[in-house]
Short mmCIF file of C-alpha atoms and ligand atoms in Angstrom, two decimals:
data_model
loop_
_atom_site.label_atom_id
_atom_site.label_comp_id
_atom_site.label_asym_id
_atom_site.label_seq_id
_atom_site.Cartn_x
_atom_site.Cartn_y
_atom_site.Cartn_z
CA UNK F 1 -9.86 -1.16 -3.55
CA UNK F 2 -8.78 2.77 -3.70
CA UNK F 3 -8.33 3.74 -7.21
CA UNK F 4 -5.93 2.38 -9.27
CA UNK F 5 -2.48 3.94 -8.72
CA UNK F 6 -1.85 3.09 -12.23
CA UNK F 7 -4.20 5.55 -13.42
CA UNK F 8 -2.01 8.55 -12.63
CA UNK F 9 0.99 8.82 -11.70
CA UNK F 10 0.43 11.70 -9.58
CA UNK F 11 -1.22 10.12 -7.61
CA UNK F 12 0.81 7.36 -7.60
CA UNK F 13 3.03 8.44 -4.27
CA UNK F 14 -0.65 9.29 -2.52
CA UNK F 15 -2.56 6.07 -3.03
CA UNK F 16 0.42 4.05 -2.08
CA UNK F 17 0.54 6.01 0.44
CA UNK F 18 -2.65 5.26 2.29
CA UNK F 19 -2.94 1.44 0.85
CA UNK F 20 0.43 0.72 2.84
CA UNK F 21 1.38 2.88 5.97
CA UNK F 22 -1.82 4.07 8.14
CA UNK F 23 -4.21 1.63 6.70
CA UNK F 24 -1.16 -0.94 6.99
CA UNK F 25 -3.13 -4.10 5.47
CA UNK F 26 -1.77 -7.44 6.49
CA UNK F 27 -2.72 -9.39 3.57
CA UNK F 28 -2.01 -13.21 4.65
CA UNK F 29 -4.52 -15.41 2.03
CA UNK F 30 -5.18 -19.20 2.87
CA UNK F 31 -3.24 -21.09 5.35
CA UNK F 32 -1.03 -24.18 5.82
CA UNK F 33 -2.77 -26.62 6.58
CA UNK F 34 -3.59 -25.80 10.88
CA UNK F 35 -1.84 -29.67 11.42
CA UNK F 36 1.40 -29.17 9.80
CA UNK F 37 1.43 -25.34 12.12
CA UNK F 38 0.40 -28.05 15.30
CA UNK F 39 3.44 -30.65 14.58
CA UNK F 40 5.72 -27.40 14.20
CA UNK F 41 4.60 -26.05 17.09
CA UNK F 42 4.99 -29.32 18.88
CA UNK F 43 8.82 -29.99 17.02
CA UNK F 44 9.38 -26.58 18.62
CA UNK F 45 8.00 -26.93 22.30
CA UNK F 46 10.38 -30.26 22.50
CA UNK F 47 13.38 -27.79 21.08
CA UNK F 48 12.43 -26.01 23.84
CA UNK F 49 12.89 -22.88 21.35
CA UNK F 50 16.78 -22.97 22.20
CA UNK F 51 17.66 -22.91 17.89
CA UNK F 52 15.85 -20.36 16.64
CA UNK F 53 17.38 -20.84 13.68
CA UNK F 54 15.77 -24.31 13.41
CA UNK F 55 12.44 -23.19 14.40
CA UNK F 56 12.32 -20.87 11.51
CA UNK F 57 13.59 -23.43 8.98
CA UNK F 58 11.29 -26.01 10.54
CA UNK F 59 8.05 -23.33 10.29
CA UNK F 60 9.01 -22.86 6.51
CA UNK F 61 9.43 -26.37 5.49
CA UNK F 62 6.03 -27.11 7.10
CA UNK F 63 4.45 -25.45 3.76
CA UNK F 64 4.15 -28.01 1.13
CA UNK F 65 6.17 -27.75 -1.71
CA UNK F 66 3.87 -27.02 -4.95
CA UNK F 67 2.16 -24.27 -2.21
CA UNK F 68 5.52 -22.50 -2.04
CA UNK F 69 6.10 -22.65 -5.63
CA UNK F 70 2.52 -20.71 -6.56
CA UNK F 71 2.98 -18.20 -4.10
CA UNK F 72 6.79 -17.63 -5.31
CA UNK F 73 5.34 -17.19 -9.47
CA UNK F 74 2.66 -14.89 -8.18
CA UNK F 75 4.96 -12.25 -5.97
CA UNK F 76 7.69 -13.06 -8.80
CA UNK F 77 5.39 -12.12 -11.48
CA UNK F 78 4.43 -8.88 -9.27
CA UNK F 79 8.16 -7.78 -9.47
CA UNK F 80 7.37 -7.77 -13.47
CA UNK F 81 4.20 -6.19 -12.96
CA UNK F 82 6.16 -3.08 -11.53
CA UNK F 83 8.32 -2.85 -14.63
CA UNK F 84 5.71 -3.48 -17.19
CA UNK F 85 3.12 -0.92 -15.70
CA UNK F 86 6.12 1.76 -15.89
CA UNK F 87 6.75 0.90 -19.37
CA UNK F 88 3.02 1.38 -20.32
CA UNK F 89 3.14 4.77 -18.46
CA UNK F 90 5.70 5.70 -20.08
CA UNK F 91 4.37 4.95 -23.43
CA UNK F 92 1.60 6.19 -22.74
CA UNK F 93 3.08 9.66 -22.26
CA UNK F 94 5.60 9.58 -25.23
CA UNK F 95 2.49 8.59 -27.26
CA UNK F 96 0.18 11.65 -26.42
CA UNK F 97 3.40 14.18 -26.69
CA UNK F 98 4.87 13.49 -29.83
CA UNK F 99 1.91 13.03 -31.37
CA UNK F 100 0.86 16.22 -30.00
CA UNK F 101 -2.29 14.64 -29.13
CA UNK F 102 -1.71 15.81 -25.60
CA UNK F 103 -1.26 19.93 -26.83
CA UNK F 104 -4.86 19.16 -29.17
CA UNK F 105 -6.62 18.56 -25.90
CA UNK F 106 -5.10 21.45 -24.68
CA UNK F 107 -6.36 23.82 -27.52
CA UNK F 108 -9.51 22.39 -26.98
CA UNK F 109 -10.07 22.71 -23.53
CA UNK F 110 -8.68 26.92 -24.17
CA UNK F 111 -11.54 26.79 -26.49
CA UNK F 112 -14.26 25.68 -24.44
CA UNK F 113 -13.60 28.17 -21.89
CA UNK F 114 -12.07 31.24 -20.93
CA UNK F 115 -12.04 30.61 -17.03
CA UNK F 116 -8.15 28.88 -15.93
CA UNK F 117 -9.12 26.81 -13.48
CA UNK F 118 -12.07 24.80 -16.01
CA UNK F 119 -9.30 24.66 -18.71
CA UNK F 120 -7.03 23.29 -16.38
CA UNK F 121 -10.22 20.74 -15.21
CA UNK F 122 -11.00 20.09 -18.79
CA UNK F 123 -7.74 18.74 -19.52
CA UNK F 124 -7.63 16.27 -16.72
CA UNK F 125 -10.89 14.57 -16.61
CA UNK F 126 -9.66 13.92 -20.66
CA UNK F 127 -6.67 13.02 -19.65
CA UNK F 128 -7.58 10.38 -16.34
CA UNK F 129 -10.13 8.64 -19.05
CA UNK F 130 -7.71 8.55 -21.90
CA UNK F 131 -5.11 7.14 -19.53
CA UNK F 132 -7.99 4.41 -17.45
CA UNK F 133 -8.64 3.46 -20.98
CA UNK F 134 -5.55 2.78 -22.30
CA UNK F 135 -4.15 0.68 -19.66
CA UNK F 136 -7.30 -0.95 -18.88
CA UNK F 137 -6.07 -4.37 -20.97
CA UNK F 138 -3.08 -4.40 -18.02
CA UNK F 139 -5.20 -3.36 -15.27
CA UNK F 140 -8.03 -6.19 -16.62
CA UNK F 141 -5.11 -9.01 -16.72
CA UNK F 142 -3.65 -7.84 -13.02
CA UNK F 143 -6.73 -7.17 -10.68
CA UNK F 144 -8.64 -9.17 -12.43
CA UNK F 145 -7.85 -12.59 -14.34
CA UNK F 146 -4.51 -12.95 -12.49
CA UNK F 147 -6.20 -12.39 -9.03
CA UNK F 148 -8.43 -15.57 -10.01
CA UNK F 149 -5.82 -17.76 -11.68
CA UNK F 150 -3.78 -17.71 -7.74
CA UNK F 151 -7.47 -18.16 -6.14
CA UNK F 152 -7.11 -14.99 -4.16
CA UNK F 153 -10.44 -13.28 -5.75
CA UNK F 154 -13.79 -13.89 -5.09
CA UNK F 155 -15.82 -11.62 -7.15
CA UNK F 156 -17.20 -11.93 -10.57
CA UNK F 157 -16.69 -9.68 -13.82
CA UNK F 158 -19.94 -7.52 -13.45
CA UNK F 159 -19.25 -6.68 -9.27
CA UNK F 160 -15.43 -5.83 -10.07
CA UNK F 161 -16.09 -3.55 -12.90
CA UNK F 162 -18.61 -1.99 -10.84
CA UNK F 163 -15.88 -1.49 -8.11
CA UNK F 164 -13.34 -0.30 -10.83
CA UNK F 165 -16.11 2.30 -12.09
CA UNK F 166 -15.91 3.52 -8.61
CA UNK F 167 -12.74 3.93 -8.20
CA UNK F 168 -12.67 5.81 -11.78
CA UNK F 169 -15.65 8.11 -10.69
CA UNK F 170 -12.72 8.70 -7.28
CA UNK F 171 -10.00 9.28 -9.52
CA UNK F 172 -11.44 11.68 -11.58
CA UNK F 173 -12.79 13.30 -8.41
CA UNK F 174 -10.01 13.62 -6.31
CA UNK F 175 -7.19 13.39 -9.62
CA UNK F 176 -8.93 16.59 -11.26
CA UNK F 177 -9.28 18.34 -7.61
CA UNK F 178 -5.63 17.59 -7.43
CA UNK F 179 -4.47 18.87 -10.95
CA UNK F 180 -6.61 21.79 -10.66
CA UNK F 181 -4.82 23.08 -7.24
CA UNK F 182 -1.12 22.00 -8.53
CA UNK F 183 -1.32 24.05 -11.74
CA UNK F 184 -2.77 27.26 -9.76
CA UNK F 185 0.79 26.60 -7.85
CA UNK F 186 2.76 26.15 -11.23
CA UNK F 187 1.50 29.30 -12.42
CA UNK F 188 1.84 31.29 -9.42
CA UNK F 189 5.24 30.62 -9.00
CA UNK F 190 7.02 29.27 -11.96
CA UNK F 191 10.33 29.15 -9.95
CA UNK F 192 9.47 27.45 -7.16
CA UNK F 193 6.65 25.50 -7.76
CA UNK F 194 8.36 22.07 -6.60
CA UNK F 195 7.87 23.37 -3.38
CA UNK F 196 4.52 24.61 -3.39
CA UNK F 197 3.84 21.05 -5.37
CA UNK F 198 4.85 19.00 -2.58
CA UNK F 199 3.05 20.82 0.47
CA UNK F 200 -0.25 20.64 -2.16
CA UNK F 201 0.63 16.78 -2.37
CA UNK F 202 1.37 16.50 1.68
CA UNK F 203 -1.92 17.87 2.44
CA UNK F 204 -3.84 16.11 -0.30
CA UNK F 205 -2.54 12.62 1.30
CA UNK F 206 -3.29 13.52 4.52
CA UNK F 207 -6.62 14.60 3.87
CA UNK F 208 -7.05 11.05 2.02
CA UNK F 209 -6.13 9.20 4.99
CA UNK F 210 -8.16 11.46 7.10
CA UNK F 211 -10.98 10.50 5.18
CA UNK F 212 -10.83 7.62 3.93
CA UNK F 213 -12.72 5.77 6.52
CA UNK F 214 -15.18 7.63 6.53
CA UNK F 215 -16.41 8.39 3.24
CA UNK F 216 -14.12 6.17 0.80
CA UNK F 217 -13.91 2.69 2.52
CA UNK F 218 -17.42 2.42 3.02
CA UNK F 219 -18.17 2.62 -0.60
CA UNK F 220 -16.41 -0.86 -0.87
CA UNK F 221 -17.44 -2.79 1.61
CA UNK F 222 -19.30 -2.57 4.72
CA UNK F 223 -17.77 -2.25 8.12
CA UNK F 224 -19.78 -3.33 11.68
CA UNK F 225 -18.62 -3.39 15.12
CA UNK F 226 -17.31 -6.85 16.44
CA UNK F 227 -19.97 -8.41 18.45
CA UNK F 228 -17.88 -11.48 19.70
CA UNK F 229 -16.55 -11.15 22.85
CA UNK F 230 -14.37 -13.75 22.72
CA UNK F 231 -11.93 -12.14 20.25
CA UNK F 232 -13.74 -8.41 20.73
CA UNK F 233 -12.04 -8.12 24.56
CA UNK F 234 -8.83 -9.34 23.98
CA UNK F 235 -8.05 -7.14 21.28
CA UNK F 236 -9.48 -4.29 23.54
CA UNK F 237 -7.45 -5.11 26.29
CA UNK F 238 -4.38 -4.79 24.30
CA UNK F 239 -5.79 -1.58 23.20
CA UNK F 240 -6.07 -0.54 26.62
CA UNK F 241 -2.59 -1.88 27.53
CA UNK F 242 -1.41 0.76 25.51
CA UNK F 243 -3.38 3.74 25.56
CA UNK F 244 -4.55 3.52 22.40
CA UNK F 245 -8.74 5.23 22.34
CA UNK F 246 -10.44 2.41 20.85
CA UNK F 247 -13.94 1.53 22.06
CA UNK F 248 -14.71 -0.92 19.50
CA UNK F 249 -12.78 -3.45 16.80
CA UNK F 250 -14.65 -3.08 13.95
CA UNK F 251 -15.23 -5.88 10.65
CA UNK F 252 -15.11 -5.79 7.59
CA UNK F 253 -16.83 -7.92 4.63
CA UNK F 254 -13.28 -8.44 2.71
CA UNK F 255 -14.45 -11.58 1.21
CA UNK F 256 -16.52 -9.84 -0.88
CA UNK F 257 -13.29 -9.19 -3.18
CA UNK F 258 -10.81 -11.30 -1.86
CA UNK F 259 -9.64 -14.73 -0.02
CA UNK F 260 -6.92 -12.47 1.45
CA UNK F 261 -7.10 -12.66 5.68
CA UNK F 262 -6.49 -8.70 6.14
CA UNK F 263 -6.49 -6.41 9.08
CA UNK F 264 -5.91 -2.90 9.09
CA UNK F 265 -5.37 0.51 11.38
CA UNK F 266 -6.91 3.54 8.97
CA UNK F 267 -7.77 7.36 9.46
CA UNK F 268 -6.06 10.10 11.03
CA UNK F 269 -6.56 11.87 14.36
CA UNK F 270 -10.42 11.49 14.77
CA UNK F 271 -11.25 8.94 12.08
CA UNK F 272 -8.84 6.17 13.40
CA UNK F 273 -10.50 2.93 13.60
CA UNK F 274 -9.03 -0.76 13.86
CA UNK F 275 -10.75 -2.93 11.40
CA UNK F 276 -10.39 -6.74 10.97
CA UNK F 277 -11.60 -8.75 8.04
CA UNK F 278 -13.93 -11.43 8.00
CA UNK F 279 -11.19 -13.64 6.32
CA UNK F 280 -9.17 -13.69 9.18
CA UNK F 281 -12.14 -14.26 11.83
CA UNK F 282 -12.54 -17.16 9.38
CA UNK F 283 -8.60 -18.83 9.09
CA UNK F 284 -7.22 -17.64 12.25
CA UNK F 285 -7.12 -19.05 15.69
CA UNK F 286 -7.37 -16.33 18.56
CA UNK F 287 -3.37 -16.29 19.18
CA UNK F 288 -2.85 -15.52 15.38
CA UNK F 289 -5.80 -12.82 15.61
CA UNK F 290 -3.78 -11.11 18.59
CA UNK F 291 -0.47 -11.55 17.11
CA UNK F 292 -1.90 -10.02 14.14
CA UNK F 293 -3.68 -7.34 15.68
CA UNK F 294 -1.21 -6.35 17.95
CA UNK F 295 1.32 -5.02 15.18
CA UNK F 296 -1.47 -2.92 13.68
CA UNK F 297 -1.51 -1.49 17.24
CA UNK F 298 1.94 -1.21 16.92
CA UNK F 299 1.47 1.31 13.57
CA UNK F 300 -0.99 3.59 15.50
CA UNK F 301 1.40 3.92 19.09
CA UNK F 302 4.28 3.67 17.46
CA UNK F 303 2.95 7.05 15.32
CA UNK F 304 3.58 5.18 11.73
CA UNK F 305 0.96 7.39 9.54
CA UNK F 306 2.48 10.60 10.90
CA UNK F 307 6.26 9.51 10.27
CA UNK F 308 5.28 7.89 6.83
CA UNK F 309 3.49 11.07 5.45
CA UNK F 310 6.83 12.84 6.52
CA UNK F 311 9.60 10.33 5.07
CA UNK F 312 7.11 10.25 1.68
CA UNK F 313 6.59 14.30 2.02
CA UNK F 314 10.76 14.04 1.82
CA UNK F 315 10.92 11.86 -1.34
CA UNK F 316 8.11 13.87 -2.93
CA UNK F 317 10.47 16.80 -2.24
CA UNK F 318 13.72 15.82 -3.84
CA UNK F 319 11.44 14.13 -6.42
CA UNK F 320 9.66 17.25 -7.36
CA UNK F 321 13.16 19.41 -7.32
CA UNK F 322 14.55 16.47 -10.34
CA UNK F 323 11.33 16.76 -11.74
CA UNK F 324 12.33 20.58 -12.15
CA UNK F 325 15.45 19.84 -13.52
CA UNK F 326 14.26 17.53 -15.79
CA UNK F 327 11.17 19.25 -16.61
CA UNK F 328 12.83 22.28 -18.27
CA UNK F 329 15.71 20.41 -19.93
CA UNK F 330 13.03 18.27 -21.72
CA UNK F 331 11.02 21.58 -23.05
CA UNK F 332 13.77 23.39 -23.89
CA UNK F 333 14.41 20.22 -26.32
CA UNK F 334 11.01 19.24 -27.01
CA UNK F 335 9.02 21.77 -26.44
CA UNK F 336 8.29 23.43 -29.72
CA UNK F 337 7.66 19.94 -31.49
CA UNK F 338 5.23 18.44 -28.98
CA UNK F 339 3.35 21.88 -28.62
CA UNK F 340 4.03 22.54 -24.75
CA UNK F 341 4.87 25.74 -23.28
CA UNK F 342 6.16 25.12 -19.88
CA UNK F 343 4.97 24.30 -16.20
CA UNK F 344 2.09 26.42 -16.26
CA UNK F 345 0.84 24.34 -19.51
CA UNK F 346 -1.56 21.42 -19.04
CA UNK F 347 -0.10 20.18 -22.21
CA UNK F 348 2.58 19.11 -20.83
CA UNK F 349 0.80 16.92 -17.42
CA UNK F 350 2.07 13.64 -19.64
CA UNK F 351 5.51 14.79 -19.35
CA UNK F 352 4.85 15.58 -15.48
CA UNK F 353 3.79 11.84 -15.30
CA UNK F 354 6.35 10.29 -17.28
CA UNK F 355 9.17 11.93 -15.19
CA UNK F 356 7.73 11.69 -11.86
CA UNK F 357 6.77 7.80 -12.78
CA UNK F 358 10.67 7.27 -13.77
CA UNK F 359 12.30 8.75 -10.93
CA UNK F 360 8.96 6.84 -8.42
CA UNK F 361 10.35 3.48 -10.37
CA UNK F 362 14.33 4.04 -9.47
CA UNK F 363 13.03 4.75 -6.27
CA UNK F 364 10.54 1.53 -5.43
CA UNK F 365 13.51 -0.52 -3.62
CA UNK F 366 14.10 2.70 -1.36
CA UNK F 367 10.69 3.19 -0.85
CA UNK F 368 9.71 -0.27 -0.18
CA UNK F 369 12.72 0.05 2.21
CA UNK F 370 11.11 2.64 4.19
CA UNK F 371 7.81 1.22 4.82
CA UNK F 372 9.66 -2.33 5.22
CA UNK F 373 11.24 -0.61 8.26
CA UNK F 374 7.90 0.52 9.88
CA UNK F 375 6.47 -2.44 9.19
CA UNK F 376 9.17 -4.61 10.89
CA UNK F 377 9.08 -1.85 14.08
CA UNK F 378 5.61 -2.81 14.17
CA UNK F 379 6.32 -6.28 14.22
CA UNK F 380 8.57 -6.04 17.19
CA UNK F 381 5.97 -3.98 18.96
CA UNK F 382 2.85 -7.12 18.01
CA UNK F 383 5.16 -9.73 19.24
CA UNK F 384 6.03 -7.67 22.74
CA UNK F 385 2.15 -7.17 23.38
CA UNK F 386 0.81 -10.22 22.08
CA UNK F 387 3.49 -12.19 23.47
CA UNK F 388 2.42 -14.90 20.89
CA UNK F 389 5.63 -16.47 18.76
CA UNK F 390 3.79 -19.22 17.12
CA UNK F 391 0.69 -17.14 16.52
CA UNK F 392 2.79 -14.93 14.53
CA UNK F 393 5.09 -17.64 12.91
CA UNK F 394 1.44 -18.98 11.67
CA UNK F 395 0.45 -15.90 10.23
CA UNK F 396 3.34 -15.20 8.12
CA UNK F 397 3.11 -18.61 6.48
CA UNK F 398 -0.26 -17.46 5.89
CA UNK F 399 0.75 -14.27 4.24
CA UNK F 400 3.40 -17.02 2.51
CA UNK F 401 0.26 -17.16 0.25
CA UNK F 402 0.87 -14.66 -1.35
CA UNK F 403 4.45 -13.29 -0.34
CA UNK F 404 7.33 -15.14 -1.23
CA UNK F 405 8.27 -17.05 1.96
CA UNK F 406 12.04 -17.20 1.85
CA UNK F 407 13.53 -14.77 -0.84
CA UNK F 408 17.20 -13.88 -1.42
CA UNK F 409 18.04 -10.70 0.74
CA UNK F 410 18.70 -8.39 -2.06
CA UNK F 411 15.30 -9.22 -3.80
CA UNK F 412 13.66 -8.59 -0.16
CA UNK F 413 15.39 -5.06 -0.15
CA UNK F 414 13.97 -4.47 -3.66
CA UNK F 415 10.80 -5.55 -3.62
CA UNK F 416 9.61 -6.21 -0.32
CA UNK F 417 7.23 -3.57 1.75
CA UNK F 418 6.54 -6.38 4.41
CA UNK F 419 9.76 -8.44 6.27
CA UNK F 420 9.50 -11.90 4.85
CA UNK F 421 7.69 -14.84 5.72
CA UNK F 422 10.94 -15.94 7.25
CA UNK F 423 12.61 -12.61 8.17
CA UNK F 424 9.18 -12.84 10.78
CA UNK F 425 8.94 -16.14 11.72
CA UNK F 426 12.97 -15.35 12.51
CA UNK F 427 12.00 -12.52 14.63
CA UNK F 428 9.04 -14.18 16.54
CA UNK F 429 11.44 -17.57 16.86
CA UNK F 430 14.35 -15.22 18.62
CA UNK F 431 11.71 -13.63 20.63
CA UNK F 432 10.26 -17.05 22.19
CA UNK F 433 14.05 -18.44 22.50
CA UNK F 434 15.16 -15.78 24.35
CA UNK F 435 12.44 -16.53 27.40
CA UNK F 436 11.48 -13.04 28.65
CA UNK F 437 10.48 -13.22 32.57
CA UNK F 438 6.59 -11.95 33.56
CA UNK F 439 8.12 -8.96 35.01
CA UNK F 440 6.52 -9.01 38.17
CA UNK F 441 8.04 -9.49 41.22
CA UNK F 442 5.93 -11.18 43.18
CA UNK F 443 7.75 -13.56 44.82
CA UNK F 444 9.75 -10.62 46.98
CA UNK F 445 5.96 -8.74 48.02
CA UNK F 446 8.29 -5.28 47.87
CA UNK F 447 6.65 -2.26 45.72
CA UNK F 448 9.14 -0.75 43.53
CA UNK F 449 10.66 1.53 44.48
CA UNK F 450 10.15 4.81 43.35
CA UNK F 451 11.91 8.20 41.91
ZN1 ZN R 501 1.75 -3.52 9.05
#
């Protein structure tokens, strides 16, 4: 929905940023079938939820075969997705450097003006449209004609290209803004301009997040306050249960893009606001909405935007410092035949990309490791304040839609940013079998004591 991160790869790190940790989507699509759920839920009850083990095997063979299989070939294919978008990135870049198409722009935009700042602007609105353009065959085949083929998009061509306009008109926006402010920083300090590149980059995703409820979100779909009590309270009191300021849950028209049952905690500090999609009002039953819900509470006590923008602020540092490294070796060799000068030279922003892409693409497994983390904390805290096992074991083989269900554990290190459908269903299963008490002690009438 945010613009592409393929576009740039500067702004790669940023718009993964806010699509994963403090808008945290849960992106479950259609369901098992609610019967099969019912007869696991029953096999378990008469378990008595003594073998977790069996619990989670049972909840995963409840999803019919040729079900598993699709949803296996489309997060497979996503795994070559990653490699062939960093290929075409880095084509992309080799292709405007050594044909020193990339240092013609350049000359160009040092014609048109005198004024820094407009060169530097110049450059990378030519740059963003040269680069949507070029990769908008890939783009086209993965948002668009492969989101159909697995039946998890609902729009037609005219609405998405509208959207995908949008999300241009964004990225040049925000992507120039961006570009403009890091190459004031490369030229005022030519030394030590990773550093000043990464606090630029810290703030610039923060201020994203910040507003991105506000003014971004909105331009997607539309968002209205939850009117039905019946699912509008309990969420509430959860909120309630654990301090978090929330007066109202609001919705959000998802469907308009995507089958895709979603919920989501987004904004910073003032603009925080819980959102659930009308997908999920749709599919889920009110134990799966709180179980769901509940771990999006879990990002926003459990401060996961705050911590995320700091682990990411830490790659984008060492990043940035190899970038350096990297950076100057590469001129000192290439320089004079691709017609770039140095740091300070917009000429050479399709280096910039193609380095920072490689070093982003060694780093996806360690970065989807990170987030994987939060998102599993999160889990533990949903299942503690929803208290609802089978509500979550449902909605992970809902998210099984579109998320391999049971992969191999070094392929869920690489590629996964969410625990597995059964790494969840494992947790929730453990949880149930190991039959917490209330916790009050009524039966002895004493008040604690206290100290
Ligand atoms: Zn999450």
């Amino acid at each position: 929905m945010t613009p592409r991160p393929s576009i740039l790869i500067l702004l790669v790190v940023t718009a993964a940023m806010t699509l994963l940790p403090a808008s945290a989507q849960e992106r479950p699509a259609q369901s098992a079938s609610p019967a099969i759920s019912e007869n696991v839920s029953s096999f378990i009850r008469t378990t008595g939820g003594n073998d977790p083990a069996a619990a989670t095997q049972a909840w995963l063979e409840s999803v019919p075969r040729n079900q598993r299989e699709k949803s296996n070939a489309y997060f497979e294919g996503g795994y070559w997705l990653i490699l062939w978008n960093f290929v075409l990135t880095v084509a992309i870049s080799i292709l405007l450097l050594t044909s020193r198409f990339s240092a013609r722009l350049r000359d160009f935009s040092e014609a048109l003006t005198k004024i820094r700042n407009v060169q530097i602007a110049c450059y990378a609105i030519l740059y963003l449209l040269l680069v949507y353009a070029l990769s908008f065959p890939l783009n086209l085949y993965e948002n668009f004609f492969r989101e159909h083929y697995y039946g998890l998009a609902t729009q037609s061509f005219a609405p998405w290209l509208r959207e995908q306009l949008l999300g241009l008109a964004l990225t040049l926006t925000g992507g120039t803004l961006l570009v403009v402010v890091l190459y004031a920083a490369f030229r005022r300090a030519p030394r030590t301009w990773w550093i000043w590149a990464t606090i630029v980059m810290l703030v610039f995703s923060g201020t994203l997040v910040l507003i991105a409820p506000v003014y971004i979100e909105p331009l997607f779909n539309t968002y209205k306050p939850l009117t039905d009590s019946k699912i509008r309270d309990p969420i509430l009191a959860m909120a309630r249960a654990n301090e978090i300021p929330v007066k109202q849950v609001f919705e959000v028209d998802a469907s308009r893009q995507t089958t895709r049952v979603s919920a989501n905690v987004s904004g910073l500090l003032g603009t925080t606001r819980v959102a659930l999609n009308d997908n999920l009002l749709k599919q889920c039953t009110l134990p799966e909405i709180r179980a769901v819900m509940a771990h999006e509470m879990g990002h926003y006590v459990l401060n996961h935007g705050a911590k995320l923008l700091t682990y990411v602020g830490i790659f984008i540092l060492i990043g940035f410092a190899l970038t350096r490294i990297l950076f100057d070796a590469a001129v000192k060799r290439w320089g004079e035949k691709w017609g770039v000068r140095g740091i300070s030279d917009p000429a050479a922003l399709p280096l910039l990309a193609l380095i920072l892409s490689t070093l982003l693409f060694i780093a996806t497994p360690f970065l989807n490791t990170v987030v994987r983390i939060t998102e599993r904390e999160a889990d533990a805290f949903g299942i503690n304040t929803s208290r609802e096992p089978d509500g979550m074991a449902k909605v992970a083989l809902k998210l099984g839609t579109y998320r391999k269900l049971n992969p191999a554990p070094l392929e869920e290190f690489i590629f996964f940013d969410h625990p597995s459908g059964r790494a969840r269903i494992r947790m929730a299963m453990d949880w149930k079998g190991a039959n917490l008490p209330p916790g009050e002690s009524r039966a002895s009438g004493k008040q604690p004591a206290t100290h």
